[in-house]
Every structure is written in C-alpha cells, then in structure tokens.
C-alpha cells in the first residue's frame, strides 16, 4: 500500500514516529557521540589528529545543533515557526555542512 505524502497529515502517527526517530538519531549521534569523539581526540596521548578530521567532526556537530533547534525550541509542529529561529537554523545547518564538506575534500586532496 503506497501512501501519498500530500494526504498524510503532520499529526499522523507515522509522521510523528519518523520525526521522533530522525531527531533521536541526530541528538544521539550529533549532540552526544560527536562531542565524545572530539573529547577523546583532544585528550588522547597518541599522535594528534589531523586538522581535516577535527574540522569535519566540528562541522557535523554544528550542523547537528542547527537541525535540533526546531524541536528543542518547541516549534516542531507549528505551521510557521519564528523567522529568527529559521534564519539561525539555516545558518547553522548550511555553515556546518559547508565546513564538513570542505574538510572532507581537503583530506582527500591534501591541500597544503
């Protein structure tokens, strides 16, 4: 049975389950595990990590903060969230993804 996305209301159980699963993954992976990895890299006694890897992980962390602004502020189900919140979310998500993408490209190309 296929479900047309135009006919599924935002308050349906399927949409709420999908949103909950997505934000659980983003919060667990981006706001809990990424800082743990960065802390381990900072406190490790082995060779220092490359700046490309640290920039990549920090970029993903910044993007994760932006993705969780809407549900953490309580405006997830609002049809029109505040404009300032949308601008802050856009700035964090796009800047974090750009930072992570450039760091990934630099680690492959090894620009010095």
PDB file of N, CA and C in Angstrom:
ATOM      1  N   UNK A   1       0.848  -1.171   0.000  1.00  0.00           N
ATOM      2  CA  UNK A   1       0.000   0.000   0.000  1.00  0.00           C
ATOM      3  C   UNK A   1       0.893   1.232   0.000  1.00  0.00           C
ATOM      4  N   UNK A   2       0.736   2.067  -0.994  1.00  0.00           N
ATOM      5  CA  UNK A   2       1.547   3.282  -1.042  1.00  0.00           C
ATOM      6  C   UNK A   2       0.780   4.421  -0.381  1.00  0.00           C
ATOM      7  N   UNK A   3       1.545   5.287   0.230  1.00  0.00           N
ATOM      8  CA  UNK A   3       0.956   6.429   0.932  1.00  0.00           C
ATOM      9  C   UNK A   3       1.382   7.688   0.208  1.00  0.00           C
ATOM     10  N   UNK A   4       0.409   8.488  -0.189  1.00  0.00           N
ATOM     11  CA  UNK A   4       0.706   9.754  -0.842  1.00  0.00           C
ATOM     12  C   UNK A   4       1.066  10.769   0.230  1.00  0.00           C
ATOM     13  N   UNK A   5       2.214  11.425   0.060  1.00  0.00           N
ATOM     14  CA  UNK A   5       2.674  12.361   1.090  1.00  0.00           C
ATOM     15  C   UNK A   5       1.753  13.566   1.232  1.00  0.00           C
ATOM     16  N   UNK A   6       0.976  13.873   0.212  1.00  0.00           N
ATOM     17  CA  UNK A   6       0.079  15.021   0.295  1.00  0.00           C
ATOM     18  C   UNK A   6      -1.144  14.706   1.153  1.00  0.00           C
ATOM     19  N   UNK A   7      -1.455  13.417   1.346  1.00  0.00           N
ATOM     20  CA  UNK A   7      -2.650  13.061   2.103  1.00  0.00           C
ATOM     21  C   UNK A   7      -2.359  12.721   3.561  1.00  0.00           C
ATOM     22  N   UNK A   8      -1.101  12.620   3.945  1.00  0.00           N
ATOM     23  CA  UNK A   8      -0.757  12.267   5.323  1.00  0.00           C
ATOM     24  C   UNK A   8      -0.627  13.548   6.141  1.00  0.00           C
ATOM     25  N   UNK A   9      -1.482  13.731   7.157  1.00  0.00           N
ATOM     26  CA  UNK A   9      -1.371  14.950   7.978  1.00  0.00           C
ATOM     27  C   UNK A   9      -0.125  14.907   8.854  1.00  0.00           C
ATOM     28  N   UNK A  10       0.361  16.082   9.219  1.00  0.00           N
ATOM     29  CA  UNK A  10       1.571  16.170  10.032  1.00  0.00           C
ATOM     30  C   UNK A  10       1.386  15.600  11.426  1.00  0.00           C
ATOM     31  N   UNK A  11       0.151  15.469  11.867  1.00  0.00           N
ATOM     32  CA  UNK A  11      -0.090  14.933  13.206  1.00  0.00           C
ATOM     33  C   UNK A  11      -0.346  13.432  13.200  1.00  0.00           C
ATOM     34  N   UNK A  12      -0.161  12.775  12.058  1.00  0.00           N
ATOM     35  CA  UNK A  12      -0.410  11.334  11.992  1.00  0.00           C
ATOM     36  C   UNK A  12       0.670  10.573  12.756  1.00  0.00           C
ATOM     37  N   UNK A  13       0.355   9.376  13.219  1.00  0.00           N
ATOM     38  CA  UNK A  13       1.345   8.592  13.970  1.00  0.00           C
ATOM     39  C   UNK A  13       2.589   8.246  13.152  1.00  0.00           C
ATOM     40  N   UNK A  14       2.422   8.028  11.839  1.00  0.00           N
ATOM     41  CA  UNK A  14       3.580   7.698  11.005  1.00  0.00           C
ATOM     42  C   UNK A  14       4.561   8.858  10.933  1.00  0.00           C
ATOM     43  N   UNK A  15       4.042  10.061  10.781  1.00  0.00           N
ATOM     44  CA  UNK A  15       4.902  11.239  10.690  1.00  0.00           C
ATOM     45  C   UNK A  15       5.571  11.500  12.033  1.00  0.00           C
ATOM     46  N   UNK A  16       4.828  11.370  13.109  1.00  0.00           N
ATOM     47  CA  UNK A  16       5.415  11.589  14.434  1.00  0.00           C
ATOM     48  C   UNK A  16       6.483  10.553  14.749  1.00  0.00           C
ATOM     49  N   UNK A  17       6.268   9.298  14.333  1.00  0.00           N
ATOM     50  CA  UNK A  17       7.276   8.261  14.545  1.00  0.00           C
ATOM     51  C   UNK A  17       8.535   8.556  13.735  1.00  0.00           C
ATOM     52  N   UNK A  18       8.355   8.952  12.477  1.00  0.00           N
ATOM     53  CA  UNK A  18       9.510   9.266  11.632  1.00  0.00           C
ATOM     54  C   UNK A  18      10.281  10.472  12.174  1.00  0.00           C
ATOM     55  N   UNK A  19       9.563  11.505  12.614  1.00  0.00           N
ATOM     56  CA  UNK A  19      10.229  12.672  13.192  1.00  0.00           C
ATOM     57  C   UNK A  19      10.962  12.314  14.475  1.00  0.00           C
ATOM     58  N   UNK A  20      10.336  11.533  15.321  1.00  0.00           N
ATOM     59  CA  UNK A  20      10.979  11.124  16.568  1.00  0.00           C
ATOM     60  C   UNK A  20      12.226  10.304  16.325  1.00  0.00           C
ATOM     61  N   UNK A  21      12.167   9.386  15.372  1.00  0.00           N
ATOM     62  CA  UNK A  21      13.334   8.567  15.046  1.00  0.00           C
ATOM     63  C   UNK A  21      14.463   9.416  14.469  1.00  0.00           C
ATOM     64  N   UNK A  22      14.118  10.334  13.561  1.00  0.00           N
ATOM     65  CA  UNK A  22      15.134  11.197  12.962  1.00  0.00           C
ATOM     66  C   UNK A  22      15.829  12.049  14.021  1.00  0.00           C
ATOM     67  N   UNK A  23      15.054  12.696  14.873  1.00  0.00           N
ATOM     68  CA  UNK A  23      15.659  13.573  15.872  1.00  0.00           C
ATOM     69  C   UNK A  23      16.386  12.791  16.959  1.00  0.00           C
ATOM     70  N   UNK A  24      15.949  11.564  17.243  1.00  0.00           N
ATOM     71  CA  UNK A  24      16.695  10.727  18.192  1.00  0.00           C
ATOM     72  C   UNK A  24      18.073  10.389  17.636  1.00  0.00           C
ATOM     73  N   UNK A  25      18.136  10.081  16.347  1.00  0.00           N
ATOM     74  CA  UNK A  25      19.426   9.777  15.716  1.00  0.00           C
ATOM     75  C   UNK A  25      20.307  11.016  15.681  1.00  0.00           C
ATOM     76  N   UNK A  26      19.725  12.166  15.328  1.00  0.00           N
ATOM     77  CA  UNK A  26      20.509  13.404  15.268  1.00  0.00           C
ATOM     78  C   UNK A  26      21.025  13.790  16.652  1.00  0.00           C
ATOM     79  N   UNK A  27      20.180  13.685  17.668  1.00  0.00           N
ATOM     80  CA  UNK A  27      20.607  14.067  19.017  1.00  0.00           C
ATOM     81  C   UNK A  27      21.643  13.092  19.550  1.00  0.00           C
ATOM     82  N   UNK A  28      21.400  11.790  19.387  1.00  0.00           N
ATOM     83  CA  UNK A  28      22.354  10.810  19.898  1.00  0.00           C
ATOM     84  C   UNK A  28      23.678  10.879  19.144  1.00  0.00           C
ATOM     85  N   UNK A  29      23.599  10.909  17.825  1.00  0.00           N
ATOM     86  CA  UNK A  29      24.832  10.909  17.041  1.00  0.00           C
ATOM     87  C   UNK A  29      25.537  12.243  17.006  1.00  0.00           C
ATOM     88  N   UNK A  30      24.772  13.324  16.832  1.00  0.00           N
ATOM     89  CA  UNK A  30      25.391  14.621  16.636  1.00  0.00           C
ATOM     90  C   UNK A  30      25.673  15.409  17.891  1.00  0.00           C
ATOM     91  N   UNK A  31      24.817  15.283  18.885  1.00  0.00           N
ATOM     92  CA  UNK A  31      24.988  16.091  20.090  1.00  0.00           C
ATOM     93  C   UNK A  31      25.567  15.314  21.267  1.00  0.00           C
ATOM     94  N   UNK A  32      25.635  13.988  21.165  1.00  0.00           N
ATOM     95  CA  UNK A  32      26.201  13.189  22.248  1.00  0.00           C
ATOM     96  C   UNK A  32      27.500  12.520  21.801  1.00  0.00           C
ATOM     97  N   UNK A  33      27.437  11.752  20.723  1.00  0.00           N
ATOM     98  CA  UNK A  33      28.604  10.963  20.323  1.00  0.00           C
ATOM     99  C   UNK A  33      29.706  11.799  19.661  1.00  0.00           C
ATOM    100  N   UNK A  34      29.344  12.784  18.843  1.00  0.00           N
ATOM    101  CA  UNK A  34      30.385  13.616  18.221  1.00  0.00           C
ATOM    102  C   UNK A  34      31.213  14.381  19.248  1.00  0.00           C
ATOM    103  N   UNK A  35      30.606  15.017  20.260  1.00  0.00           N
ATOM    104  CA  UNK A  35      31.450  15.649  21.283  1.00  0.00           C
ATOM    105  C   UNK A  35      32.312  14.644  22.047  1.00  0.00           C
ATOM    106  N   UNK A  36      31.801  13.428  22.250  1.00  0.00           N
ATOM    107  CA  UNK A  36      32.610  12.404  22.920  1.00  0.00           C
ATOM    108  C   UNK A  36      33.827  12.058  22.073  1.00  0.00           C
ATOM    109  N   UNK A  37      33.625  11.892  20.769  1.00  0.00           N
ATOM    110  CA  UNK A  37      34.752  11.593  19.873  1.00  0.00           C
ATOM    111  C   UNK A  37      35.747  12.749  19.865  1.00  0.00           C
ATOM    112  N   UNK A  38      35.255  13.982  19.803  1.00  0.00           N
ATOM    113  CA  UNK A  38      36.155  15.137  19.817  1.00  0.00           C
ATOM    114  C   UNK A  38      36.915  15.235  21.136  1.00  0.00           C
ATOM    115  N   UNK A  39      36.263  14.920  22.240  1.00  0.00           N
ATOM    116  CA  UNK A  39      36.928  14.931  23.541  1.00  0.00           C
ATOM    117  C   UNK A  39      37.996  13.842  23.618  1.00  0.00           C
ATOM    118  N   UNK A  40      37.702  12.672  23.098  1.00  0.00           N
ATOM    119  CA  UNK A  40      38.694  11.589  23.077  1.00  0.00           C
ATOM    120  C   UNK A  40      39.890  11.988  22.228  1.00  0.00           C
ATOM    121  N   UNK A  41      39.632  12.606  21.072  1.00  0.00           N
ATOM    122  CA  UNK A  41      40.738  13.050  20.218  1.00  0.00           C
ATOM    123  C   UNK A  41      41.576  14.117  20.910  1.00  0.00           C
ATOM    124  N   UNK A  42      40.929  15.001  21.645  1.00  0.00           N
ATOM    125  CA  UNK A  42      41.665  16.078  22.317  1.00  0.00           C
ATOM    126  C   UNK A  42      42.494  15.558  23.485  1.00  0.00           C
ATOM    127  N   UNK A  43      42.009  14.533  24.172  1.00  0.00           N
ATOM    128  CA  UNK A  43      42.696  14.037  25.362  1.00  0.00           C
ATOM    129  C   UNK A  43      43.603  12.836  25.102  1.00  0.00           C
ATOM    130  N   UNK A  44      43.639  12.348  23.870  1.00  0.00           N
ATOM    131  CA  UNK A  44      44.450  11.158  23.591  1.00  0.00           C
ATOM    132  C   UNK A  44      45.935  11.505  23.631  1.00  0.00           C
ATOM    133  N   UNK A  45      46.726  10.536  24.058  1.00  0.00           N
ATOM    134  CA  UNK A  45      48.165  10.753  24.175  1.00  0.00           C
ATOM    135  C   UNK A  45      48.910  10.300  22.931  1.00  0.00           C
ATOM    136  N   UNK A  46      48.214   9.764  21.967  1.00  0.00           N
ATOM    137  CA  UNK A  46      48.835   9.315  20.732  1.00  0.00           C
ATOM    138  C   UNK A  46      49.142  10.494  19.822  1.00  0.00           C
ATOM    139  N   UNK A  47      49.390  10.198  18.564  1.00  0.00           N
ATOM    140  CA  UNK A  47      49.656  11.293  17.622  1.00  0.00           C
ATOM    141  C   UNK A  47      48.424  12.190  17.485  1.00  0.00           C
ATOM    142  N   UNK A  48      48.629  13.474  17.316  1.00  0.00           N
ATOM    143  CA  UNK A  48      47.476  14.386  17.221  1.00  0.00           C
ATOM    144  C   UNK A  48      46.676  14.114  15.950  1.00  0.00           C
ATOM    145  N   UNK A  49      45.370  14.268  16.023  1.00  0.00           N
ATOM    146  CA  UNK A  49      44.551  14.047  14.830  1.00  0.00           C
ATOM    147  C   UNK A  49      44.796  15.148  13.806  1.00  0.00           C
ATOM    148  N   UNK A  50      44.529  14.824  12.563  1.00  0.00           N
ATOM    149  CA  UNK A  50      44.705  15.832  11.520  1.00  0.00           C
ATOM    150  C   UNK A  50      43.647  16.917  11.678  1.00  0.00           C
ATOM    151  N   UNK A  51      43.996  18.096  11.261  1.00  0.00           N
ATOM    152  CA  UNK A  51      43.047  19.207  11.367  1.00  0.00           C
ATOM    153  C   UNK A  51      41.848  18.986  10.454  1.00  0.00           C
ATOM    154  N   UNK A  52      42.042  18.229   9.369  1.00  0.00           N
ATOM    155  CA  UNK A  52      40.923  17.951   8.467  1.00  0.00           C
ATOM    156  C   UNK A  52      39.846  17.140   9.186  1.00  0.00           C
ATOM    157  N   UNK A  53      40.271  16.136   9.941  1.00  0.00           N
ATOM    158  CA  UNK A  53      39.308  15.293  10.642  1.00  0.00           C
ATOM    159  C   UNK A  53      38.596  16.084  11.740  1.00  0.00           C
ATOM    160  N   UNK A  54      39.325  16.891  12.466  1.00  0.00           N
ATOM    161  CA  UNK A  54      38.709  17.694  13.525  1.00  0.00           C
ATOM    162  C   UNK A  54      37.721  18.684  12.916  1.00  0.00           C
ATOM    163  N   UNK A  55      38.090  19.344  11.826  1.00  0.00           N
ATOM    164  CA  UNK A  55      37.179  20.287  11.170  1.00  0.00           C
ATOM    165  C   UNK A  55      35.940  19.581  10.639  1.00  0.00           C
ATOM    166  N   UNK A  56      36.105  18.375  10.111  1.00  0.00           N
ATOM    167  CA  UNK A  56      34.974  17.600   9.612  1.00  0.00           C
ATOM    168  C   UNK A  56      34.001  17.287  10.745  1.00  0.00           C
ATOM    169  N   UNK A  57      34.524  16.822  11.872  1.00  0.00           N
ATOM    170  CA  UNK A  57      33.667  16.468  13.006  1.00  0.00           C
ATOM    171  C   UNK A  57      33.009  17.699  13.630  1.00  0.00           C
ATOM    172  N   UNK A  58      33.736  18.800  13.722  1.00  0.00           N
ATOM    173  CA  UNK A  58      33.150  20.036  14.261  1.00  0.00           C
ATOM    174  C   UNK A  58      32.055  20.553  13.326  1.00  0.00           C
ATOM    175  N   UNK A  59      32.271  20.447  12.019  1.00  0.00           N
ATOM    176  CA  UNK A  59      31.240  20.856  11.063  1.00  0.00           C
ATOM    177  C   UNK A  59      29.966  20.043  11.205  1.00  0.00           C
ATOM    178  N   UNK A  60      30.109  18.735  11.397  1.00  0.00           N
ATOM    179  CA  UNK A  60      28.928  17.896  11.611  1.00  0.00           C
ATOM    180  C   UNK A  60      28.233  18.232  12.929  1.00  0.00           C
ATOM    181  N   UNK A  61      29.013  18.561  13.948  1.00  0.00           N
ATOM    182  CA  UNK A  61      28.436  18.943  15.240  1.00  0.00           C
ATOM    183  C   UNK A  61      27.636  20.242  15.111  1.00  0.00           C
ATOM    184  N   UNK A  62      28.182  21.219  14.409  1.00  0.00           N
ATOM    185  CA  UNK A  62      27.481  22.493  14.202  1.00  0.00           C
ATOM    186  C   UNK A  62      26.186  22.262  13.425  1.00  0.00           C
ATOM    187  N   UNK A  63      26.246  21.416  12.408  1.00  0.00           N
ATOM    188  CA  UNK A  63      25.047  21.099  11.637  1.00  0.00           C
ATOM    189  C   UNK A  63      24.001  20.391  12.498  1.00  0.00           C
ATOM    190  N   UNK A  64      24.440  19.525  13.392  1.00  0.00           N
ATOM    191  CA  UNK A  64      23.505  18.826  14.283  1.00  0.00           C
ATOM    192  C   UNK A  64      22.811  19.792  15.233  1.00  0.00           C
ATOM    193  N   UNK A  65      23.539  20.789  15.699  1.00  0.00           N
ATOM    194  CA  UNK A  65      22.917  21.805  16.559  1.00  0.00           C
ATOM    195  C   UNK A  65      21.807  22.518  15.792  1.00  0.00           C
ATOM    196  N   UNK A  66      22.088  22.877  14.548  1.00  0.00           N
ATOM    197  CA  UNK A  66      21.079  23.556  13.739  1.00  0.00           C
ATOM    198  C   UNK A  66      19.855  22.700  13.470  1.00  0.00           C
ATOM    199  N   UNK A  67      20.059  21.401  13.264  1.00  0.00           N
ATOM    200  CA  UNK A  67      18.928  20.522  12.977  1.00  0.00           C
ATOM    201  C   UNK A  67      18.034  20.306  14.187  1.00  0.00           C
ATOM    202  N   UNK A  68      18.561  20.470  15.374  1.00  0.00           N
ATOM    203  CA  UNK A  68      17.747  20.236  16.573  1.00  0.00           C
ATOM    204  C   UNK A  68      17.161  21.518  17.168  1.00  0.00           C
ATOM    205  N   UNK A  69      17.419  22.661  16.566  1.00  0.00           N
ATOM    206  CA  UNK A  69      16.857  23.907  17.107  1.00  0.00           C
ATOM    207  C   UNK A  69      15.333  23.908  17.101  1.00  0.00           C
ATOM    208  N   UNK A  70      14.745  23.437  16.025  1.00  0.00           N
ATOM    209  CA  UNK A  70      13.286  23.484  15.900  1.00  0.00           C
ATOM    210  C   UNK A  70      12.585  22.611  16.942  1.00  0.00           C
ATOM    211  N   UNK A  71      12.940  21.336  17.094  1.00  0.00           N
ATOM    212  CA  UNK A  71      12.234  20.553  18.119  1.00  0.00           C
ATOM    213  C   UNK A  71      12.578  20.965  19.548  1.00  0.00           C
ATOM    214  N   UNK A  72      13.811  21.383  19.798  1.00  0.00           N
ATOM    215  CA  UNK A  72      14.180  21.762  21.160  1.00  0.00           C
ATOM    216  C   UNK A  72      13.537  23.077  21.590  1.00  0.00           C
ATOM    217  N   UNK A  73      13.166  23.921  20.627  1.00  0.00           N
ATOM    218  CA  UNK A  73      12.504  25.179  20.969  1.00  0.00           C
ATOM    219  C   UNK A  73      10.992  25.015  21.113  1.00  0.00           C
ATOM    220  N   UNK A  74      10.467  23.841  20.773  1.00  0.00           N
ATOM    221  CA  UNK A  74       9.038  23.590  20.910  1.00  0.00           C
ATOM    222  C   UNK A  74       8.204  24.022  19.730  1.00  0.00           C
ATOM    223  N   UNK A  75       8.824  24.327  18.602  1.00  0.00           N
ATOM    224  CA  UNK A  75       8.090  24.793  17.424  1.00  0.00           C
ATOM    225  C   UNK A  75       8.046  23.748  16.318  1.00  0.00           C
ATOM    226  N   UNK A  76       8.186  22.472  16.657  1.00  0.00           N
ATOM    227  CA  UNK A  76       8.249  21.431  15.635  1.00  0.00           C
ATOM    228  C   UNK A  76       6.939  21.293  14.878  1.00  0.00           C
ATOM    229  N   UNK A  77       5.820  21.389  15.558  1.00  0.00           N
ATOM    230  CA  UNK A  77       4.528  21.197  14.892  1.00  0.00           C
ATOM    231  C   UNK A  77       3.884  22.510  14.449  1.00  0.00           C
ATOM    232  N   UNK A  78       4.550  23.633  14.674  1.00  0.00           N
ATOM    233  CA  UNK A  78       3.995  24.915  14.228  1.00  0.00           C
ATOM    234  C   UNK A  78       4.042  24.997  12.707  1.00  0.00           C
ATOM    235  N   UNK A  79       2.955  25.469  12.071  1.00  0.00           N
ATOM    236  CA  UNK A  79       2.990  25.613  10.613  1.00  0.00           C
ATOM    237  C   UNK A  79       3.944  26.719  10.157  1.00  0.00           C
ATOM    238  N   UNK A  80       4.143  27.734  10.984  1.00  0.00           N
ATOM    239  CA  UNK A  80       5.053  28.825  10.636  1.00  0.00           C
ATOM    240  C   UNK A  80       5.886  29.177  11.868  1.00  0.00           C
ATOM    241  N   UNK A  81       7.065  28.548  12.025  1.00  0.00           N
ATOM    242  CA  UNK A  81       7.911  28.875  13.180  1.00  0.00           C
ATOM    243  C   UNK A  81       8.455  30.295  13.069  1.00  0.00           C
ATOM    244  N   UNK A  82       8.979  30.851  14.152  1.00  0.00           N
ATOM    245  CA  UNK A  82       9.506  32.220  14.117  1.00  0.00           C
ATOM    246  C   UNK A  82      10.612  32.378  13.070  1.00  0.00           C
ATOM    247  N   UNK A  83      10.610  33.541  12.435  1.00  0.00           N
ATOM    248  CA  UNK A  83      11.562  33.806  11.359  1.00  0.00           C
ATOM    249  C   UNK A  83      13.002  33.779  11.866  1.00  0.00           C
ATOM    250  N   UNK A  84      13.253  34.329  13.045  1.00  0.00           N
ATOM    251  CA  UNK A  84      14.605  34.337  13.601  1.00  0.00           C
ATOM    252  C   UNK A  84      15.132  32.935  13.841  1.00  0.00           C
ATOM    253  N   UNK A  85      14.256  32.045  14.292  1.00  0.00           N
ATOM    254  CA  UNK A  85      14.652  30.655  14.513  1.00  0.00           C
ATOM    255  C   UNK A  85      15.007  29.979  13.194  1.00  0.00           C
ATOM    256  N   UNK A  86      14.232  30.242  12.163  1.00  0.00           N
ATOM    257  CA  UNK A  86      14.515  29.659  10.846  1.00  0.00           C
ATOM    258  C   UNK A  86      15.841  30.169  10.291  1.00  0.00           C
ATOM    259  N   UNK A  87      16.121  31.450  10.477  1.00  0.00           N
ATOM    260  CA  UNK A  87      17.379  32.011   9.984  1.00  0.00           C
ATOM    261  C   UNK A  87      18.563  31.430  10.749  1.00  0.00           C
ATOM    262  N   UNK A  88      18.427  31.301  12.063  1.00  0.00           N
ATOM    263  CA  UNK A  88      19.506  30.701  12.857  1.00  0.00           C
ATOM    264  C   UNK A  88      19.726  29.246  12.469  1.00  0.00           C
ATOM    265  N   UNK A  89      18.639  28.524  12.257  1.00  0.00           N
ATOM    266  CA  UNK A  89      18.745  27.123  11.863  1.00  0.00           C
ATOM    267  C   UNK A  89      19.404  27.000  10.490  1.00  0.00           C
ATOM    268  N   UNK A  90      19.009  27.835   9.557  1.00  0.00           N
ATOM    269  CA  UNK A  90      19.598  27.806   8.228  1.00  0.00           C
ATOM    270  C   UNK A  90      21.090  28.120   8.282  1.00  0.00           C
ATOM    271  N   UNK A  91      21.459  29.122   9.065  1.00  0.00           N
ATOM    272  CA  UNK A  91      22.868  29.490   9.164  1.00  0.00           C
ATOM    273  C   UNK A  91      23.717  28.387   9.763  1.00  0.00           C
ATOM    274  N   UNK A  92      23.220  27.720  10.795  1.00  0.00           N
ATOM    275  CA  UNK A  92      23.991  26.647  11.426  1.00  0.00           C
ATOM    276  C   UNK A  92      24.084  25.410  10.537  1.00  0.00           C
ATOM    277  N   UNK A  93      22.978  25.016   9.926  1.00  0.00           N
ATOM    278  CA  UNK A  93      22.999  23.802   9.101  1.00  0.00           C
ATOM    279  C   UNK A  93      23.893  23.998   7.887  1.00  0.00           C
ATOM    280  N   UNK A  94      23.697  25.080   7.145  1.00  0.00           N
ATOM    281  CA  UNK A  94      24.471  25.268   5.923  1.00  0.00           C
ATOM    282  C   UNK A  94      25.943  25.534   6.202  1.00  0.00           C
ATOM    283  N   UNK A  95      26.239  26.282   7.250  1.00  0.00           N
ATOM    284  CA  UNK A  95      27.654  26.534   7.540  1.00  0.00           C
ATOM    285  C   UNK A  95      28.340  25.270   8.039  1.00  0.00           C
ATOM    286  N   UNK A  96      27.658  24.467   8.842  1.00  0.00           N
ATOM    287  CA  UNK A  96      28.251  23.220   9.321  1.00  0.00           C
ATOM    288  C   UNK A  96      28.486  22.231   8.201  1.00  0.00           C
ATOM    289  N   UNK A  97      27.511  22.098   7.299  1.00  0.00           N
ATOM    290  CA  UNK A  97      27.687  21.174   6.179  1.00  0.00           C
ATOM    291  C   UNK A  97      28.771  21.655   5.223  1.00  0.00           C
ATOM    292  N   UNK A  98      28.857  22.963   5.015  1.00  0.00           N
ATOM    293  CA  UNK A  98      29.916  23.501   4.161  1.00  0.00           C
ATOM    294  C   UNK A  98      31.280  23.264   4.784  1.00  0.00           C
ATOM    295  N   UNK A  99      31.393  23.511   6.074  1.00  0.00           N
ATOM    296  CA  UNK A  99      32.663  23.287   6.774  1.00  0.00           C
ATOM    297  C   UNK A  99      33.067  21.813   6.711  1.00  0.00           C
ATOM    298  N   UNK A 100      32.124  20.918   6.952  1.00  0.00           N
ATOM    299  CA  UNK A 100      32.420  19.493   6.891  1.00  0.00           C
ATOM    300  C   UNK A 100      32.757  19.030   5.488  1.00  0.00           C
ATOM    301  N   UNK A 101      32.046  19.552   4.502  1.00  0.00           N
ATOM    302  CA  UNK A 101      32.319  19.173   3.115  1.00  0.00           C
ATOM    303  C   UNK A 101      33.686  19.626   2.640  1.00  0.00           C
ATOM    304  N   UNK A 102      34.055  20.844   2.965  1.00  0.00           N
ATOM    305  CA  UNK A 102      35.374  21.346   2.568  1.00  0.00           C
ATOM    306  C   UNK A 102      36.474  20.588   3.290  1.00  0.00           C
ATOM    307  N   UNK A 103      36.270  20.256   4.560  1.00  0.00           N
ATOM    308  CA  UNK A 103      37.270  19.476   5.295  1.00  0.00           C
ATOM    309  C   UNK A 103      37.419  18.084   4.694  1.00  0.00           C
ATOM    310  N   UNK A 104      36.309  17.481   4.261  1.00  0.00           N
ATOM    311  CA  UNK A 104      36.386  16.159   3.637  1.00  0.00           C
ATOM    312  C   UNK A 104      37.131  16.230   2.309  1.00  0.00           C
ATOM    313  N   UNK A 105      36.857  17.251   1.518  1.00  0.00           N
ATOM    314  CA  UNK A 105      37.566  17.405   0.239  1.00  0.00           C
ATOM    315  C   UNK A 105      39.046  17.658   0.482  1.00  0.00           C
ATOM    316  N   UNK A 106      39.364  18.492   1.464  1.00  0.00           N
ATOM    317  CA  UNK A 106      40.775  18.780   1.758  1.00  0.00           C
ATOM    318  C   UNK A 106      41.509  17.546   2.253  1.00  0.00           C
ATOM    319  N   UNK A 107      40.829  16.671   2.975  1.00  0.00           N
ATOM    320  CA  UNK A 107      41.509  15.465   3.445  1.00  0.00           C
ATOM    321  C   UNK A 107      41.790  14.506   2.299  1.00  0.00           C
ATOM    322  N   UNK A 108      40.975  14.534   1.264  1.00  0.00           N
ATOM    323  CA  UNK A 108      41.218  13.680   0.101  1.00  0.00           C
ATOM    324  C   UNK A 108      42.296  14.281  -0.782  1.00  0.00           C
ATOM    325  N   UNK A 109      42.218  15.573  -1.026  1.00  0.00           N
ATOM    326  CA  UNK A 109      43.153  16.239  -1.931  1.00  0.00           C
ATOM    327  C   UNK A 109      44.475  16.554  -1.237  1.00  0.00           C
ATOM    328  N   UNK A 110      44.444  16.719   0.074  1.00  0.00           N
ATOM    329  CA  UNK A 110      45.626  17.077   0.882  1.00  0.00           C
ATOM    330  C   UNK A 110      46.215  18.413   0.447  1.00  0.00           C
ATOM    331  N   UNK A 111      45.370  19.432   0.439  1.00  0.00           N
ATOM    332  CA  UNK A 111      45.827  20.778   0.110  1.00  0.00           C
ATOM    333  C   UNK A 111      46.691  21.276   1.253  1.00  0.00           C
ATOM    334  N   UNK A 112      47.847  21.784   0.936  1.00  0.00           N
ATOM    335  CA  UNK A 112      48.757  22.263   1.984  1.00  0.00           C
ATOM    336  C   UNK A 112      49.063  23.714   1.777  1.00  0.00           C
TER     337      UNK A 112
END
